[in-house]
Amino acid sequence: MLSLCNLAFDKSLSFLIVHLQILLSSAPSHPSGMGELWRTALCGTAFGAALTYSGVFIPEVIMAQMKFQNFHMMRVFLTATASSAIVLSLPHSTSKPNIAARGPTPLPGLGPYGGNILGGILVGFGMTLAGACPGTVFVQVGAGVPSSLLVLAGSAIGGICYQAISGPLLKNCTSESSLPQRSTIPEILACSKETAILTYITLCSTVVFGSSFLESTTFDLPSPVVSGLVIGCVQFLSVVLRGRALGVSGVFSDTGKWFWDLVEGHDKPRNAQHTDRLHNYPTPTQTFATGLILGSLGLSISAVASLSSPTPLSVSTLRAVSGGFCLAVGALMGGGCTSGHGISGMAMLGISSVISVASMFAGGMALAQIY
């Protein structure tokens, strides 16, 4: 098993080196573009290190959560989203145009929240199959988790496929004018935002405390409360440096677009418009994802991360690839992942995020009971 882990770590390191070479060779030459790129990479690196420290990237931890055996993952994310609720309610955050509750993602015949429900269920399936989340798959690559590259490959395939079908799929969706105009819990309940946030933080704190008495399996991991607060600090860093809340699912869409742009370049003579599109890569989400790998890699080889290393869970090739596929398609269909919806979206009390996260865990936990 040790040799298998070492082999996976070596492959992960090789993958990272190749990706960094592409990133650096494609980096924009304009100074402001370079500044944005490095700020994004820094935030991604900090987030990757925080997720690695917390241990929520470990497949065993995710599977134990889905089987109601251990609630470390839920407690970390509830602490992270509660602390993020404070960060994202500060005037500095609310003034940012890119920080707002996510709207619904409709699907034909399934209503305005159809994408949130179906996409959330698919993400849950992927979490149970692969033992990963849309964001933690990059952390797993950096940490050398044996199944991580297979999950990443499945996610890339999912992003490519969804990019190909999303146009026809969403063509007849509900028009924007008929979508729900109230997108947050305070708007639905007609209460003040401050009251809703205080109630939300109290509820999260109660669940974090109460769930500690329900665990049948324990892991030697850092405190979930400390881990969640660290992620909350990274949320603050992201707001200050990027003007954006944490989230990573857009990388799958960008990867799909990048693939089809390359295909178009091979099928047709290159023109100025096509060349300009290729110059848009790497995108901010691709840079952020690379930072996740870097942060995980850096912390994984330190003494801090070595304190939390349960016996690796064996994930078959079929489960890893199919799980990665479900993670990407579900995150794109639902308009977010466990970070974008689960940490940031719920922190802003978004209705679509609450529906998405509930669907994620309902789907994942249901599959875990029968699979």
Short mmCIF file of C-alpha atoms in Angstrom, two decimals, residues 181-338:
data_model
loop_
_atom_site.label_atom_id
_atom_site.label_comp_id
_atom_site.label_asym_id
_atom_site.label_seq_id
_atom_site.Cartn_x
_atom_site.Cartn_y
_atom_site.Cartn_z
CA GLN A 181 -37.34 37.22 -7.68
CA ARG A 182 -36.52 36.52 -4.03
CA SER A 183 -33.27 34.57 -3.87
CA THR A 184 -32.39 34.64 -0.16
CA ILE A 185 -33.95 33.41 3.08
CA PRO A 186 -34.34 36.94 4.56
CA GLU A 187 -36.29 37.97 1.46
CA ILE A 188 -38.58 34.95 1.76
CA LEU A 189 -39.16 35.41 5.51
CA ALA A 190 -39.32 39.21 5.28
CA CYS A 191 -36.84 39.59 8.13
CA SER A 192 -33.66 41.59 8.48
CA LYS A 193 -30.45 40.15 7.09
CA GLU A 194 -28.73 40.59 10.45
CA THR A 195 -31.40 38.56 12.27
CA ALA A 196 -31.25 35.80 9.66
CA ILE A 197 -27.44 35.59 9.82
CA LEU A 198 -27.43 35.47 13.63
CA THR A 199 -30.05 32.71 13.57
CA TYR A 200 -28.06 30.81 10.95
CA ILE A 201 -24.82 31.01 12.94
CA THR A 202 -26.64 29.84 16.07
CA LEU A 203 -28.17 26.91 14.19
CA CYS A 204 -24.81 25.89 12.70
CA SER A 205 -23.15 26.09 16.12
CA THR A 206 -25.85 23.93 17.69
CA VAL A 207 -25.51 21.24 15.03
CA VAL A 208 -21.70 21.30 15.26
CA PHE A 209 -21.87 20.78 19.02
CA GLY A 210 -24.68 18.22 19.01
CA SER A 211 -23.32 16.03 16.22
CA SER A 212 -20.13 15.36 18.18
CA PHE A 213 -22.11 12.93 20.36
CA LEU A 214 -23.39 10.85 17.43
CA GLU A 215 -20.14 9.55 15.94
CA SER A 216 -19.48 5.80 15.83
CA THR A 217 -16.16 6.21 13.99
CA THR A 218 -13.38 8.60 14.97
CA PHE A 219 -10.35 9.96 13.11
CA ASP A 220 -7.18 11.55 14.43
CA LEU A 221 -7.83 14.89 12.76
CA PRO A 222 -7.52 18.56 13.78
CA SER A 223 -10.48 20.17 15.51
CA PRO A 224 -13.34 20.69 13.02
CA VAL A 225 -14.09 24.05 14.62
CA VAL A 226 -10.51 25.27 14.21
CA SER A 227 -10.43 23.86 10.67
CA GLY A 228 -13.67 25.62 9.76
CA LEU A 229 -12.43 28.92 11.18
CA VAL A 230 -9.25 28.60 9.12
CA ILE A 231 -11.41 28.20 6.00
CA GLY A 232 -13.38 31.27 7.11
CA CYS A 233 -10.10 33.22 7.21
CA VAL A 234 -9.36 32.05 3.66
CA GLN A 235 -12.82 33.32 2.68
CA PHE A 236 -11.81 36.74 4.00
CA LEU A 237 -8.55 36.55 2.05
CA SER A 238 -10.45 35.69 -1.14
CA VAL A 239 -12.81 38.64 -0.69
CA VAL A 240 -9.95 41.07 -0.06
CA LEU A 241 -7.62 39.87 -2.83
CA ARG A 242 -10.07 38.68 -5.51
CA GLY A 243 -13.36 40.33 -4.68
CA ARG A 244 -14.97 36.89 -4.93
CA ALA A 245 -16.31 34.25 -2.59
CA LEU A 246 -14.80 30.77 -2.51
CA GLY A 247 -15.91 28.31 -5.19
CA VAL A 248 -14.23 26.12 -7.78
CA SER A 249 -16.83 24.34 -9.94
CA GLY A 250 -16.33 26.77 -12.84
CA VAL A 251 -13.03 25.02 -13.60
CA PHE A 252 -14.94 22.10 -15.12
CA SER A 253 -16.85 24.40 -17.47
CA ASP A 254 -13.66 26.22 -18.44
CA THR A 255 -11.90 22.92 -19.09
CA GLY A 256 -14.76 21.85 -21.34
CA LYS A 257 -14.63 25.13 -23.26
CA TRP A 258 -10.86 24.83 -23.57
CA PHE A 259 -11.20 21.32 -25.01
CA TRP A 260 -13.81 22.31 -27.59
CA ASP A 261 -11.83 25.42 -28.55
CA LEU A 262 -8.85 23.15 -29.25
CA VAL A 263 -11.05 20.79 -31.27
CA GLU A 264 -12.38 23.72 -33.28
CA GLY A 265 -8.82 24.84 -33.90
CA HIS A 266 -7.95 21.45 -35.39
CA ASP A 267 -11.13 21.23 -37.47
CA LYS A 268 -10.98 24.73 -38.94
CA PRO A 269 -8.25 27.12 -40.09
CA ARG A 270 -7.18 29.31 -37.19
CA ASN A 271 -8.46 32.86 -37.32
CA ALA A 272 -7.92 35.89 -35.13
CA GLN A 273 -11.12 35.33 -33.12
CA HIS A 274 -10.21 31.72 -32.35
CA THR A 275 -6.66 32.67 -31.39
CA ASP A 276 -8.01 35.33 -29.03
CA ARG A 277 -10.20 32.73 -27.31
CA LEU A 278 -7.21 30.45 -26.72
CA HIS A 279 -5.36 33.37 -25.15
CA ASN A 280 -8.04 33.47 -22.45
CA TYR A 281 -6.52 30.35 -20.86
CA PRO A 282 -5.68 29.66 -18.13
CA THR A 283 -8.84 31.16 -16.66
CA PRO A 284 -9.10 32.37 -13.06
CA THR A 285 -10.82 29.14 -12.03
CA GLN A 286 -8.07 27.04 -13.62
CA THR A 287 -5.48 29.13 -11.80
CA PHE A 288 -7.41 28.77 -8.55
CA ALA A 289 -7.58 24.98 -8.99
CA THR A 290 -3.83 24.85 -9.60
CA GLY A 291 -3.41 26.75 -6.35
CA LEU A 292 -5.49 24.10 -4.58
CA ILE A 293 -3.03 21.45 -5.74
CA LEU A 294 -0.05 23.57 -4.68
CA GLY A 295 -1.46 24.26 -1.23
CA SER A 296 -2.24 20.61 -0.64
CA LEU A 297 1.14 19.49 -1.96
CA GLY A 298 2.99 21.92 0.27
CA LEU A 299 1.14 20.97 3.44
CA SER A 300 1.10 17.24 2.67
CA ILE A 301 4.88 17.05 2.88
CA SER A 302 4.97 18.92 6.18
CA ALA A 303 4.69 17.62 9.74
CA VAL A 304 1.30 19.28 10.18
CA ALA A 305 -0.47 17.19 7.54
CA SER A 306 1.23 13.97 8.61
CA LEU A 307 -0.79 14.05 11.83
CA SER A 308 -3.95 13.11 9.93
CA SER A 309 -3.50 10.18 7.58
CA PRO A 310 -6.07 7.37 7.95
CA THR A 311 -5.55 4.11 6.06
CA PRO A 312 -6.25 4.86 2.37
CA LEU A 313 -9.67 3.78 1.10
CA SER A 314 -9.55 1.56 -1.97
CA VAL A 315 -11.61 3.13 -4.78
CA SER A 316 -11.95 1.12 -7.99
CA THR A 317 -11.22 2.65 -11.37
CA LEU A 318 -14.88 2.52 -12.38
CA ARG A 319 -16.04 4.20 -9.18
CA ALA A 320 -13.35 6.89 -9.37
CA VAL A 321 -14.00 7.84 -13.01
CA SER A 322 -17.80 7.64 -12.81
CA GLY A 323 -17.76 9.51 -9.51
CA GLY A 324 -15.62 12.27 -11.00
CA PHE A 325 -17.98 12.49 -13.97
CA CYS A 326 -20.99 12.90 -11.65
CA LEU A 327 -19.16 15.55 -9.61
CA ALA A 328 -18.46 17.75 -12.63
CA VAL A 329 -21.82 17.35 -14.36
CA GLY A 330 -23.72 17.82 -11.11
CA ALA A 331 -21.75 20.91 -10.09
CA LEU A 332 -22.26 22.53 -13.50
CA MET A 333 -25.92 21.59 -13.67
CA GLY A 334 -26.53 22.88 -10.15
CA GLY A 335 -24.49 26.05 -10.55
CA GLY A 336 -22.03 25.29 -7.77
CA CYS A 337 -20.28 22.74 -5.58
CA THR A 338 -19.71 22.00 -1.91
#
